[in-house]
Amino acid sequence: MSQEQIKEEIRALARQRNALILAHNYQRDEIQEIADITGDSLGLSMEAARTECDVIVFCGVHFMAESAALLSPEKTVLLPRADAGCPMADMVTAEGLREMKSRYPDAPVVTYVNSTAAVKAESDICCTSANAVKVVNSLSENEVLLVPDRNLGRYIAARTDKTCHLWEGYCPTHDRLDAESVQRSLNEHPDAIFMAHPECPPEILELAHHICSTSGMYDYARSHSAKTFIVGTEAGILYRLRQENPDKEFILPTAQLICPNMKLTSLDDLLHCLQTMSPQITVPEKIAAKARITLDRMLAVPRD
Ligand code: 13P
Ligand code: SF4
C-alpha cells in the first residue's frame, strides 16, 4: 500500500469506528498531519475529557493514553505502540513516592502528568508544563513535593514562595541539551529568540527569552515579531512551527533533541491499531479512582 492509501484507510477506519486521533506535538510529521487534534499534554487531556467519540487513538506515549483512559473511562483508548513509554515517568514508583511522603507528611504531592497512573494515585494533584506554577500556587499549604521532574521542579521553585521538595527525575531528551550548543546558536543568530521547555536544565532556562509548554511555543512564535527562533525542545515541534510561520526560521541548537519513544509510532502502526482495536490501555479501577481525582483537580484549576 502507498502512503496515501494507508492514510485513506486510516481516515476511513477512524470514521467507521467513531474514533478521534490525538497526537502529541512531538510525534512524527505524518502522524501530526493525519491527527484530528495535535497538542501539548494539557490540551490533549482536555480533549480526552470532553470528546464524545467512542474511541480515542492516542499517538504519544503510555502515560498520555493512561490519562485519556482515566478521564474517559467509558471510551476505548488505544496506544498504537505499546512500547512507547516515557523514561522520566518510569523514574518514580508508587512505593518510592510513599517513602518520600512519609518524610514530608504535611506537604501535598504535585505530580507532573508525565507519570504512571499508580504514581498519580499516590498524589494530590497533577500539573503539566503549561500550568505547573499555577497549580502549585493554587494550593493552601506552604510546602509541596514536586514529582518526578527535577528540572520542572526547579523551574516551579523559582516562581513560588512555597518550600519545594524535588524528586530527582528528568527527561533524558531535554536534560542532554547543553548550554554550549544554545550559546553557539545564539551567537550565530544574535537577533533570535530562544524558547525553552521547562524540562530543560536550569542553565538552559537561564539563557531562554521565553519558557513554556510545547503548545505555548506555537502561540509565542505566532505572536512575536522576531524572524528567527531557537527552539529548546523535542524536534517534532518544528513541523507545525514551520507550517504555521512560513516566513520565520526555527533552529534546533543540537540534533540530539529527539525522544525515541515519541518517534516510534508510524502510519502502519496507526492503521494496524485501528484495524485490530489494539493495544488497548486500561487502568485497574482501584488505581484509576484515585488517579482520576488528581487529574480532575488539575483540570479544575482555572486557565489564564
Ligand atoms: P508538553 O507538551 O505538555 O509541554 O510536554 C512535553 C513532554 O515532554 C511530553 O512528553
Ligand atoms: Fe518522556 Fe521526555 Fe520523551 Fe516527553 S520527551 S515522552 S518527557 S522522555
PDB file of C-alpha atoms and ligand atoms in Angstrom:
ATOM      1  CA  MET A   1       0.000   0.000   0.000  1.00  0.00           C
ATOM      2  CA  SER A   2       1.259   3.528  -0.770  1.00  0.00           C
ATOM      3  CA  GLN A   3       1.461   6.171   2.000  1.00  0.00           C
ATOM      4  CA  GLU A   4      -1.616   7.845   0.505  1.00  0.00           C
ATOM      5  CA  GLN A   5      -3.590   4.585   0.566  1.00  0.00           C
ATOM      6  CA  ILE A   6      -2.564   3.983   4.187  1.00  0.00           C
ATOM      7  CA  LYS A   7      -3.733   7.484   5.109  1.00  0.00           C
ATOM      8  CA  GLU A   8      -7.058   6.974   3.319  1.00  0.00           C
ATOM      9  CA  GLU A   9      -7.554   3.655   5.069  1.00  0.00           C
ATOM     10  CA  ILE A  10      -6.788   5.252   8.463  1.00  0.00           C
ATOM     11  CA  ARG A  11      -9.309   8.044   7.834  1.00  0.00           C
ATOM     12  CA  ALA A  12     -11.998   5.590   6.683  1.00  0.00           C
ATOM     13  CA  LEU A  13     -11.474   3.266   9.667  1.00  0.00           C
ATOM     14  CA  ALA A  14     -11.420   6.178  12.130  1.00  0.00           C
ATOM     15  CA  ARG A  15     -14.803   7.328  10.727  1.00  0.00           C
ATOM     16  CA  GLN A  16     -16.214   3.815  10.862  1.00  0.00           C
ATOM     17  CA  ARG A  17     -15.108   3.299  14.483  1.00  0.00           C
ATOM     18  CA  ASN A  18     -16.097   6.851  15.544  1.00  0.00           C
ATOM     19  CA  ALA A  19     -12.503   7.323  16.668  1.00  0.00           C
ATOM     20  CA  LEU A  20     -10.694  10.550  17.463  1.00  0.00           C
ATOM     21  CA  ILE A  21      -6.967  10.593  16.672  1.00  0.00           C
ATOM     22  CA  LEU A  22      -4.956  12.677  19.145  1.00  0.00           C
ATOM     23  CA  ALA A  23      -1.257  13.350  18.551  1.00  0.00           C
ATOM     24  CA  HIS A  24       1.322  14.982  20.794  1.00  0.00           C
ATOM     25  CA  ASN A  25       3.385  17.822  19.332  1.00  0.00           C
ATOM     26  CA  TYR A  26       6.497  15.559  19.284  1.00  0.00           C
ATOM     27  CA  GLN A  27       5.005  12.901  17.009  1.00  0.00           C
ATOM     28  CA  ARG A  28       6.373  12.272  13.502  1.00  0.00           C
ATOM     29  CA  ASP A  29       5.229  14.830  10.890  1.00  0.00           C
ATOM     30  CA  GLU A  30       2.932  12.370   9.086  1.00  0.00           C
ATOM     31  CA  ILE A  31       1.217  11.413  12.354  1.00  0.00           C
ATOM     32  CA  GLN A  32       0.638  15.060  13.267  1.00  0.00           C
ATOM     33  CA  GLU A  33      -0.713  15.619   9.773  1.00  0.00           C
ATOM     34  CA  ILE A  34      -3.318  12.867   9.950  1.00  0.00           C
ATOM     35  CA  ALA A  35      -4.380  13.510  13.574  1.00  0.00           C
ATOM     36  CA  ASP A  36      -7.720  15.183  14.309  1.00  0.00           C
ATOM     37  CA  ILE A  37      -6.121  17.159  17.105  1.00  0.00           C
ATOM     38  CA  THR A  38      -2.486  17.877  17.982  1.00  0.00           C
ATOM     39  CA  GLY A  39      -1.435  19.487  21.224  1.00  0.00           C
ATOM     40  CA  ASP A  40       0.519  19.563  24.465  1.00  0.00           C
ATOM     41  CA  SER A  41      -0.210  17.312  27.415  1.00  0.00           C
ATOM     42  CA  LEU A  42      -2.732  19.722  28.946  1.00  0.00           C
ATOM     43  CA  GLY A  43      -4.594  20.406  25.695  1.00  0.00           C
ATOM     44  CA  LEU A  44      -4.804  16.712  24.834  1.00  0.00           C
ATOM     45  CA  SER A  45      -6.004  15.823  28.364  1.00  0.00           C
ATOM     46  CA  MET A  46      -8.771  18.369  27.980  1.00  0.00           C
ATOM     47  CA  GLU A  47      -9.739  16.939  24.587  1.00  0.00           C
ATOM     48  CA  ALA A  48      -9.791  13.434  26.059  1.00  0.00           C
ATOM     49  CA  ALA A  49     -12.072  14.639  28.850  1.00  0.00           C
ATOM     50  CA  ARG A  50     -14.613  16.315  26.590  1.00  0.00           C
ATOM     51  CA  THR A  51     -14.744  14.255  23.390  1.00  0.00           C
ATOM     52  CA  GLU A  52     -17.932  12.393  22.515  1.00  0.00           C
ATOM     53  CA  CYS A  53     -16.341   9.797  20.232  1.00  0.00           C
ATOM     54  CA  ASP A  54     -16.319   6.072  21.124  1.00  0.00           C
ATOM     55  CA  VAL A  55     -12.595   5.509  20.652  1.00  0.00           C
ATOM     56  CA  ILE A  56      -9.527   7.644  21.410  1.00  0.00           C
ATOM     57  CA  VAL A  57      -6.377   6.731  19.498  1.00  0.00           C
ATOM     58  CA  PHE A  58      -3.509   8.370  21.379  1.00  0.00           C
ATOM     59  CA  CYS A  59      -0.394   8.889  19.294  1.00  0.00           C
ATOM     60  CA  GLY A  60       2.012   9.688  22.083  1.00  0.00           C
ATOM     61  CA  VAL A  61       3.483   7.751  24.983  1.00  0.00           C
ATOM     62  CA  HIS A  62       1.960   5.418  27.554  1.00  0.00           C
ATOM     63  CA  PHE A  63       1.213   7.919  30.350  1.00  0.00           C
ATOM     64  CA  MET A  64      -0.763  10.085  27.914  1.00  0.00           C
ATOM     65  CA  ALA A  65      -3.016   7.205  26.856  1.00  0.00           C
ATOM     66  CA  GLU A  66      -3.381   6.240  30.508  1.00  0.00           C
ATOM     67  CA  SER A  67      -4.529   9.793  31.339  1.00  0.00           C
ATOM     68  CA  ALA A  68      -7.046   9.621  28.494  1.00  0.00           C
ATOM     69  CA  ALA A  69      -8.325   6.283  29.869  1.00  0.00           C
ATOM     70  CA  LEU A  70      -8.684   7.864  33.334  1.00  0.00           C
ATOM     71  CA  LEU A  71     -10.547  10.891  32.006  1.00  0.00           C
ATOM     72  CA  SER A  72     -12.798   8.929  29.619  1.00  0.00           C
ATOM     73  CA  PRO A  73     -13.430   5.616  31.397  1.00  0.00           C
ATOM     74  CA  GLU A  74     -16.371   4.748  29.133  1.00  0.00           C
ATOM     75  CA  LYS A  75     -14.279   5.005  25.951  1.00  0.00           C
ATOM     76  CA  THR A  76     -11.858   2.615  24.316  1.00  0.00           C
ATOM     77  CA  VAL A  77      -8.359   4.124  24.444  1.00  0.00           C
ATOM     78  CA  LEU A  78      -5.746   2.824  22.025  1.00  0.00           C
ATOM     79  CA  LEU A  79      -1.978   3.443  22.027  1.00  0.00           C
ATOM     80  CA  PRO A  80      -0.653   2.399  18.595  1.00  0.00           C
ATOM     81  CA  ARG A  81       2.729   1.383  20.070  1.00  0.00           C
ATOM     82  CA  ALA A  82       2.516  -0.418  23.404  1.00  0.00           C
ATOM     83  CA  ASP A  83       6.282   0.024  23.803  1.00  0.00           C
ATOM     84  CA  ALA A  84       6.144   3.839  23.625  1.00  0.00           C
ATOM     85  CA  GLY A  85       6.959   4.703  27.226  1.00  0.00           C
ATOM     86  CA  CYS A  86       8.435   7.726  28.971  1.00  0.00           C
ATOM     87  CA  PRO A  87      11.727   7.139  30.789  1.00  0.00           C
ATOM     88  CA  MET A  88      11.046  10.081  33.117  1.00  0.00           C
ATOM     89  CA  ALA A  89       7.665   8.640  34.146  1.00  0.00           C
ATOM     90  CA  ASP A  90       9.455   5.386  34.993  1.00  0.00           C
ATOM     91  CA  MET A  91      11.926   7.172  37.311  1.00  0.00           C
ATOM     92  CA  VAL A  92       9.410   7.180  40.164  1.00  0.00           C
ATOM     93  CA  THR A  93       7.346   4.308  41.558  1.00  0.00           C
ATOM     94  CA  ALA A  94       4.329   4.415  43.864  1.00  0.00           C
ATOM     95  CA  GLU A  95       6.440   2.737  46.544  1.00  0.00           C
ATOM     96  CA  GLY A  96       9.255   5.312  46.219  1.00  0.00           C
ATOM     97  CA  LEU A  97       6.762   8.153  46.394  1.00  0.00           C
ATOM     98  CA  ARG A  98       5.128   6.675  49.525  1.00  0.00           C
ATOM     99  CA  GLU A  99       8.561   6.687  51.166  1.00  0.00           C
ATOM    100  CA  MET A 100       9.118  10.353  50.223  1.00  0.00           C
ATOM    101  CA  LYS A 101       5.652  11.270  51.522  1.00  0.00           C
ATOM    102  CA  SER A 102       6.482   9.687  54.868  1.00  0.00           C
ATOM    103  CA  ARG A 103       9.387  12.153  55.184  1.00  0.00           C
ATOM    104  CA  TYR A 104       7.181  15.199  54.432  1.00  0.00           C
ATOM    105  CA  PRO A 105       3.749  14.199  55.768  1.00  0.00           C
ATOM    106  CA  ASP A 106       2.268  17.727  55.606  1.00  0.00           C
ATOM    107  CA  ALA A 107       3.287  18.505  52.022  1.00  0.00           C
ATOM    108  CA  PRO A 108       0.793  17.795  49.210  1.00  0.00           C
ATOM    109  CA  VAL A 109       2.220  15.939  46.208  1.00  0.00           C
ATOM    110  CA  VAL A 110       2.094  17.775  42.877  1.00  0.00           C
ATOM    111  CA  THR A 111       2.812  15.250  40.147  1.00  0.00           C
ATOM    112  CA  TYR A 112       3.708  16.068  36.581  1.00  0.00           C
ATOM    113  CA  VAL A 113       1.353  14.271  34.166  1.00  0.00           C
ATOM    114  CA  ASN A 114       4.469  12.511  32.853  1.00  0.00           C
ATOM    115  CA  SER A 115       3.942   9.779  35.457  1.00  0.00           C
ATOM    116  CA  THR A 116       2.204   6.420  35.774  1.00  0.00           C
ATOM    117  CA  ALA A 117      -1.388   6.122  36.993  1.00  0.00           C
ATOM    118  CA  ALA A 118      -0.062   4.281  40.074  1.00  0.00           C
ATOM    119  CA  VAL A 119       2.069   7.333  40.975  1.00  0.00           C
ATOM    120  CA  LYS A 120      -0.815   9.706  40.248  1.00  0.00           C
ATOM    121  CA  ALA A 121      -2.937   7.620  42.628  1.00  0.00           C
ATOM    122  CA  GLU A 122      -0.413   8.405  45.412  1.00  0.00           C
ATOM    123  CA  SER A 123      -0.530  12.141  44.597  1.00  0.00           C
ATOM    124  CA  ASP A 124      -2.804  15.066  45.458  1.00  0.00           C
ATOM    125  CA  ILE A 125      -2.914  16.981  42.196  1.00  0.00           C
ATOM    126  CA  CYS A 126      -1.352  16.781  38.730  1.00  0.00           C
ATOM    127  CA  CYS A 127       0.231  19.528  36.666  1.00  0.00           C
ATOM    128  CA  THR A 128       1.601  19.896  33.146  1.00  0.00           C
ATOM    129  CA  SER A 129       4.318  22.172  31.813  1.00  0.00           C
ATOM    130  CA  ALA A 130       1.554  24.630  30.811  1.00  0.00           C
ATOM    131  CA  ASN A 131       0.005  25.074  34.279  1.00  0.00           C
ATOM    132  CA  ALA A 132       2.618  23.897  36.818  1.00  0.00           C
ATOM    133  CA  VAL A 133       3.216  27.217  38.624  1.00  0.00           C
ATOM    134  CA  LYS A 134      -0.484  27.992  38.680  1.00  0.00           C
ATOM    135  CA  VAL A 135      -1.318  24.555  40.128  1.00  0.00           C
ATOM    136  CA  VAL A 136       1.315  24.866  42.876  1.00  0.00           C
ATOM    137  CA  ASN A 137       0.202  28.395  43.790  1.00  0.00           C
ATOM    138  CA  SER A 138      -3.444  27.262  43.913  1.00  0.00           C
ATOM    139  CA  LEU A 139      -2.658  25.103  46.985  1.00  0.00           C
ATOM    140  CA  SER A 140      -3.105  26.462  50.506  1.00  0.00           C
ATOM    141  CA  GLU A 141      -0.116  24.621  52.035  1.00  0.00           C
ATOM    142  CA  ASN A 142       3.312  26.306  52.263  1.00  0.00           C
ATOM    143  CA  GLU A 143       5.269  23.167  51.382  1.00  0.00           C
ATOM    144  CA  VAL A 144       4.939  20.830  48.361  1.00  0.00           C
ATOM    145  CA  LEU A 145       6.529  17.717  46.887  1.00  0.00           C
ATOM    146  CA  LEU A 146       7.208  18.039  43.148  1.00  0.00           C
ATOM    147  CA  VAL A 147       7.434  14.733  41.276  1.00  0.00           C
ATOM    148  CA  PRO A 148       9.144  13.392  39.123  1.00  0.00           C
ATOM    149  CA  ASP A 149      10.966  16.099  37.070  1.00  0.00           C
ATOM    150  CA  ARG A 150      13.735  17.918  38.971  1.00  0.00           C
ATOM    151  CA  ASN A 151      14.069  20.469  36.149  1.00  0.00           C
ATOM    152  CA  LEU A 152      10.382  21.377  36.110  1.00  0.00           C
ATOM    153  CA  GLY A 153      10.615  21.287  39.922  1.00  0.00           C
ATOM    154  CA  ARG A 154      13.425  23.874  39.999  1.00  0.00           C
ATOM    155  CA  TYR A 155      11.559  26.000  37.467  1.00  0.00           C
ATOM    156  CA  ILE A 156       8.463  25.991  39.720  1.00  0.00           C
ATOM    157  CA  ALA A 157      10.511  26.546  42.901  1.00  0.00           C
ATOM    158  CA  ALA A 158      11.908  29.775  41.416  1.00  0.00           C
ATOM    159  CA  ARG A 159       8.344  31.037  40.835  1.00  0.00           C
ATOM    160  CA  THR A 160       6.612  30.253  44.103  1.00  0.00           C
ATOM    161  CA  ASP A 161       7.087  31.228  47.756  1.00  0.00           C
ATOM    162  CA  LYS A 162       6.374  27.640  48.832  1.00  0.00           C
ATOM    163  CA  THR A 163       9.098  25.293  50.035  1.00  0.00           C
ATOM    164  CA  CYS A 164       9.578  22.700  47.277  1.00  0.00           C
ATOM    165  CA  HIS A 165      10.956  19.194  47.781  1.00  0.00           C
ATOM    166  CA  LEU A 166      12.014  17.684  44.468  1.00  0.00           C
ATOM    167  CA  TRP A 167      12.143  14.144  43.121  1.00  0.00           C
ATOM    168  CA  GLU A 168      15.382  13.619  41.155  1.00  0.00           C
ATOM    169  CA  GLY A 169      13.847  12.503  37.841  1.00  0.00           C
ATOM    170  CA  TYR A 170      14.446  14.070  34.449  1.00  0.00           C
ATOM    171  CA  CYS A 171      13.616  13.783  30.768  1.00  0.00           C
ATOM    172  CA  PRO A 172      16.693  12.282  29.049  1.00  0.00           C
ATOM    173  CA  THR A 173      15.901  14.198  25.847  1.00  0.00           C
ATOM    174  CA  HIS A 174      15.678  17.678  27.397  1.00  0.00           C
ATOM    175  CA  ASP A 175      18.325  17.019  30.034  1.00  0.00           C
ATOM    176  CA  ARG A 176      21.016  16.446  27.411  1.00  0.00           C
ATOM    177  CA  LEU A 177      20.618  19.890  25.881  1.00  0.00           C
ATOM    178  CA  ASP A 178      23.855  21.684  26.757  1.00  0.00           C
ATOM    179  CA  ALA A 179      24.414  25.407  27.331  1.00  0.00           C
ATOM    180  CA  GLU A 180      27.349  25.472  24.887  1.00  0.00           C
ATOM    181  CA  SER A 181      25.143  24.459  21.932  1.00  0.00           C
ATOM    182  CA  VAL A 182      22.498  27.014  22.875  1.00  0.00           C
ATOM    183  CA  GLN A 183      25.110  29.746  23.301  1.00  0.00           C
ATOM    184  CA  ARG A 184      26.636  28.863  19.915  1.00  0.00           C
ATOM    185  CA  SER A 185      23.220  29.148  18.215  1.00  0.00           C
ATOM    186  CA  LEU A 186      22.591  32.475  19.964  1.00  0.00           C
ATOM    187  CA  ASN A 187      25.985  33.797  18.825  1.00  0.00           C
ATOM    188  CA  GLU A 188      25.288  32.695  15.254  1.00  0.00           C
ATOM    189  CA  HIS A 189      21.815  34.312  15.334  1.00  0.00           C
ATOM    190  CA  PRO A 190      22.133  37.388  17.564  1.00  0.00           C
ATOM    191  CA  ASP A 191      18.585  38.578  16.787  1.00  0.00           C
ATOM    192  CA  ALA A 192      16.988  35.213  17.537  1.00  0.00           C
ATOM    193  CA  ILE A 193      14.594  34.471  20.364  1.00  0.00           C
ATOM    194  CA  PHE A 194      15.341  31.346  22.415  1.00  0.00           C
ATOM    195  CA  MET A 195      12.215  29.451  23.559  1.00  0.00           C
ATOM    196  CA  ALA A 196      12.807  26.597  26.014  1.00  0.00           C
ATOM    197  CA  HIS A 197      10.703  23.890  27.607  1.00  0.00           C
ATOM    198  CA  PRO A 198      10.775  23.742  31.445  1.00  0.00           C
ATOM    199  CA  GLU A 199      12.054  20.140  31.254  1.00  0.00           C
ATOM    200  CA  CYS A 200      15.439  21.653  30.231  1.00  0.00           C
ATOM    201  CA  PRO A 201      18.140  22.002  32.923  1.00  0.00           C
ATOM    202  CA  PRO A 202      18.365  25.331  34.846  1.00  0.00           C
ATOM    203  CA  GLU A 203      21.473  26.565  32.976  1.00  0.00           C
ATOM    204  CA  ILE A 204      19.489  26.298  29.726  1.00  0.00           C
ATOM    205  CA  LEU A 205      16.427  28.038  31.159  1.00  0.00           C
ATOM    206  CA  GLU A 206      18.690  30.906  32.272  1.00  0.00           C
ATOM    207  CA  LEU A 207      19.525  31.531  28.612  1.00  0.00           C
ATOM    208  CA  ALA A 208      15.880  31.464  27.486  1.00  0.00           C
ATOM    209  CA  HIS A 209      13.886  34.520  26.439  1.00  0.00           C
ATOM    210  CA  HIS A 210      10.683  32.552  26.939  1.00  0.00           C
ATOM    211  CA  ILE A 211       9.897  29.312  28.842  1.00  0.00           C
ATOM    212  CA  CYS A 212       6.687  27.455  28.025  1.00  0.00           C
ATOM    213  CA  SER A 213       4.970  24.176  27.114  1.00  0.00           C
ATOM    214  CA  THR A 214       5.093  22.871  23.556  1.00  0.00           C
ATOM    215  CA  SER A 215       1.768  24.455  22.568  1.00  0.00           C
ATOM    216  CA  GLY A 216       2.887  27.664  24.292  1.00  0.00           C
ATOM    217  CA  MET A 217       5.690  27.786  21.711  1.00  0.00           C
ATOM    218  CA  TYR A 218       3.169  27.902  18.844  1.00  0.00           C
ATOM    219  CA  ASP A 219       1.379  30.860  20.423  1.00  0.00           C
ATOM    220  CA  TYR A 220       4.616  32.680  21.202  1.00  0.00           C
ATOM    221  CA  ALA A 221       6.177  32.194  17.747  1.00  0.00           C
ATOM    222  CA  ARG A 222       2.949  33.266  16.043  1.00  0.00           C
ATOM    223  CA  SER A 223       2.565  36.488  18.006  1.00  0.00           C
ATOM    224  CA  HIS A 224       6.241  37.539  18.296  1.00  0.00           C
ATOM    225  CA  SER A 225       7.709  39.852  15.656  1.00  0.00           C
ATOM    226  CA  ALA A 226      11.123  38.071  15.625  1.00  0.00           C
ATOM    227  CA  LYS A 227      12.057  36.251  12.429  1.00  0.00           C
ATOM    228  CA  THR A 228      14.355  33.623  13.951  1.00  0.00           C
ATOM    229  CA  PHE A 229      13.668  31.311  16.880  1.00  0.00           C
ATOM    230  CA  ILE A 230      15.999  28.847  18.573  1.00  0.00           C
ATOM    231  CA  VAL A 231      13.918  26.019  19.964  1.00  0.00           C
ATOM    232  CA  GLY A 232      14.781  24.159  23.172  1.00  0.00           C
ATOM    233  CA  THR A 233      12.522  21.145  22.958  1.00  0.00           C
ATOM    234  CA  GLU A 234      11.970  17.912  21.018  1.00  0.00           C
ATOM    235  CA  ALA A 235      12.388  18.102  17.224  1.00  0.00           C
ATOM    236  CA  GLY A 236       8.758  17.153  16.456  1.00  0.00           C
ATOM    237  CA  ILE A 237       7.698  20.677  17.386  1.00  0.00           C
ATOM    238  CA  LEU A 238       9.311  22.014  14.192  1.00  0.00           C
ATOM    239  CA  TYR A 239       6.649  20.552  11.879  1.00  0.00           C
ATOM    240  CA  ARG A 240       3.818  22.849  12.949  1.00  0.00           C
ATOM    241  CA  LEU A 241       6.057  25.804  13.842  1.00  0.00           C
ATOM    242  CA  ARG A 242       7.312  25.877  10.242  1.00  0.00           C
ATOM    243  CA  GLN A 243       3.889  25.196   8.767  1.00  0.00           C
ATOM    244  CA  GLU A 244       2.222  27.997  10.718  1.00  0.00           C
ATOM    245  CA  ASN A 245       5.053  30.521  10.251  1.00  0.00           C
ATOM    246  CA  PRO A 246       6.433  30.087   6.726  1.00  0.00           C
ATOM    247  CA  ASP A 247       8.193  33.473   6.894  1.00  0.00           C
ATOM    248  CA  LYS A 248      10.089  32.609  10.101  1.00  0.00           C
ATOM    249  CA  GLU A 249      13.107  30.419  10.771  1.00  0.00           C
ATOM    250  CA  PHE A 250      13.223  27.766  13.511  1.00  0.00           C
ATOM    251  CA  ILE A 251      16.521  26.266  14.621  1.00  0.00           C
ATOM    252  CA  LEU A 252      17.348  23.393  16.980  1.00  0.00           C
ATOM    253  CA  PRO A 253      20.589  24.053  18.909  1.00  0.00           C
ATOM    254  CA  THR A 254      21.593  20.369  18.529  1.00  0.00           C
ATOM    255  CA  ALA A 255      20.460  17.329  16.570  1.00  0.00           C
ATOM    256  CA  GLN A 256      20.192  15.420  19.882  1.00  0.00           C
ATOM    257  CA  LEU A 257      16.710  16.695  20.697  1.00  0.00           C
ATOM    258  CA  ILE A 258      14.885  13.541  19.677  1.00  0.00           C
ATOM    259  CA  CYS A 259      12.736  11.439  22.007  1.00  0.00           C
ATOM    260  CA  PRO A 260      12.971   7.873  20.604  1.00  0.00           C
ATOM    261  CA  ASN A 261       9.686   6.908  22.263  1.00  0.00           C
ATOM    262  CA  MET A 262       7.778   9.755  20.674  1.00  0.00           C
ATOM    263  CA  LYS A 263       9.141   8.730  17.279  1.00  0.00           C
ATOM    264  CA  LEU A 264       8.041   5.076  17.461  1.00  0.00           C
ATOM    265  CA  THR A 265       4.522   5.490  16.085  1.00  0.00           C
ATOM    266  CA  SER A 266       4.289   5.129  12.309  1.00  0.00           C
ATOM    267  CA  LEU A 267       1.325   5.304   9.925  1.00  0.00           C
ATOM    268  CA  ASP A 268       1.480   1.489   9.676  1.00  0.00           C
ATOM    269  CA  ASP A 269       1.155   1.224  13.471  1.00  0.00           C
ATOM    270  CA  LEU A 270      -1.776   3.620  13.461  1.00  0.00           C
ATOM    271  CA  LEU A 271      -3.540   1.643  10.727  1.00  0.00           C
ATOM    272  CA  HIS A 272      -2.874  -1.688  12.448  1.00  0.00           C
ATOM    273  CA  CYS A 273      -4.188  -0.299  15.722  1.00  0.00           C
ATOM    274  CA  LEU A 274      -7.457   0.824  14.122  1.00  0.00           C
ATOM    275  CA  GLN A 275      -7.823  -2.499  12.301  1.00  0.00           C
ATOM    276  CA  THR A 276      -7.284  -4.655  15.386  1.00  0.00           C
ATOM    277  CA  MET A 277      -8.548  -2.173  18.029  1.00  0.00           C
ATOM    278  CA  SER A 278      -5.381  -2.856  19.988  1.00  0.00           C
ATOM    279  CA  PRO A 279      -3.242  -2.257  22.009  1.00  0.00           C
ATOM    280  CA  GLN A 280      -5.912  -1.011  24.415  1.00  0.00           C
ATOM    281  CA  ILE A 281      -4.917   0.929  27.527  1.00  0.00           C
ATOM    282  CA  THR A 282      -6.891   0.356  30.703  1.00  0.00           C
ATOM    283  CA  VAL A 283      -6.217   1.215  34.334  1.00  0.00           C
ATOM    284  CA  PRO A 284      -7.376  -1.077  37.172  1.00  0.00           C
ATOM    285  CA  GLU A 285     -10.319   0.666  38.886  1.00  0.00           C
ATOM    286  CA  LYS A 286      -8.655   0.617  42.320  1.00  0.00           C
ATOM    287  CA  ILE A 287      -5.830   2.809  40.978  1.00  0.00           C
ATOM    288  CA  ALA A 288      -7.996   4.689  38.471  1.00  0.00           C
ATOM    289  CA  ALA A 289     -10.442   6.010  41.069  1.00  0.00           C
ATOM    290  CA  LYS A 290      -7.645   7.774  42.982  1.00  0.00           C
ATOM    291  CA  ALA A 291      -5.571   8.805  39.950  1.00  0.00           C
ATOM    292  CA  ARG A 292      -8.619  10.361  38.257  1.00  0.00           C
ATOM    293  CA  ILE A 293      -9.125  12.708  41.213  1.00  0.00           C
ATOM    294  CA  THR A 294      -5.610  14.160  40.762  1.00  0.00           C
ATOM    295  CA  LEU A 295      -6.275  14.889  37.077  1.00  0.00           C
ATOM    296  CA  ASP A 296      -9.739  16.306  37.766  1.00  0.00           C
ATOM    297  CA  ARG A 297      -8.281  18.624  40.432  1.00  0.00           C
ATOM    298  CA  MET A 298      -5.740  19.865  37.911  1.00  0.00           C
ATOM    299  CA  LEU A 299      -8.398  20.455  35.252  1.00  0.00           C
ATOM    300  CA  ALA A 300     -10.425  22.459  37.803  1.00  0.00           C
ATOM    301  CA  VAL A 301      -7.568  24.983  38.252  1.00  0.00           C
ATOM    302  CA  PRO A 302      -8.588  27.950  36.096  1.00  0.00           C
ATOM    303  CA  ARG A 303      -6.512  28.645  32.956  1.00  0.00           C
ATOM    304  CA  ASP A 304      -5.434  32.201  32.018  1.00  0.00           C
TER     305      ASP A 304
HETATM  306  P1  13P B   1       4.081  19.313  26.896  1.00  0.00           P
HETATM  307  O1  13P B   1       3.624  19.080  25.504  1.00  0.00           O
HETATM  308  O2  13P B   1       2.947  19.245  27.844  1.00  0.00           O
HETATM  309  O3  13P B   1       4.829  20.594  27.019  1.00  0.00           O
HETATM  310  O4  13P B   1       5.012  18.081  27.334  1.00  0.00           O
HETATM  311  C1  13P B   1       6.276  17.821  26.930  1.00  0.00           C
HETATM  312  C2  13P B   1       6.646  16.400  27.039  1.00  0.00           C
HETATM  313  O5  13P B   1       7.763  16.057  27.285  1.00  0.00           O
HETATM  314  C3  13P B   1       5.673  15.376  26.835  1.00  0.00           C
HETATM  315  O6  13P B   1       6.256  14.156  26.906  1.00  0.00           O
HETATM  316 FE1  SF4 B   2       9.255  11.454  28.314  1.00  0.00          FE
HETATM  317 FE2  SF4 B   2      10.979  13.328  27.608  1.00  0.00          FE
HETATM  318 FE3  SF4 B   2      10.052  11.698  25.768  1.00  0.00          FE
HETATM  319 FE4  SF4 B   2       8.442  13.540  26.874  1.00  0.00          FE
HETATM  320  S1  SF4 B   2      10.206  13.910  25.600  1.00  0.00           S
HETATM  321  S2  SF4 B   2       7.991  11.380  26.487  1.00  0.00           S
HETATM  322  S3  SF4 B   2       9.245  13.584  28.958  1.00  0.00           S
HETATM  323  S4  SF4 B   2      11.313  11.130  27.526  1.00  0.00           S
END
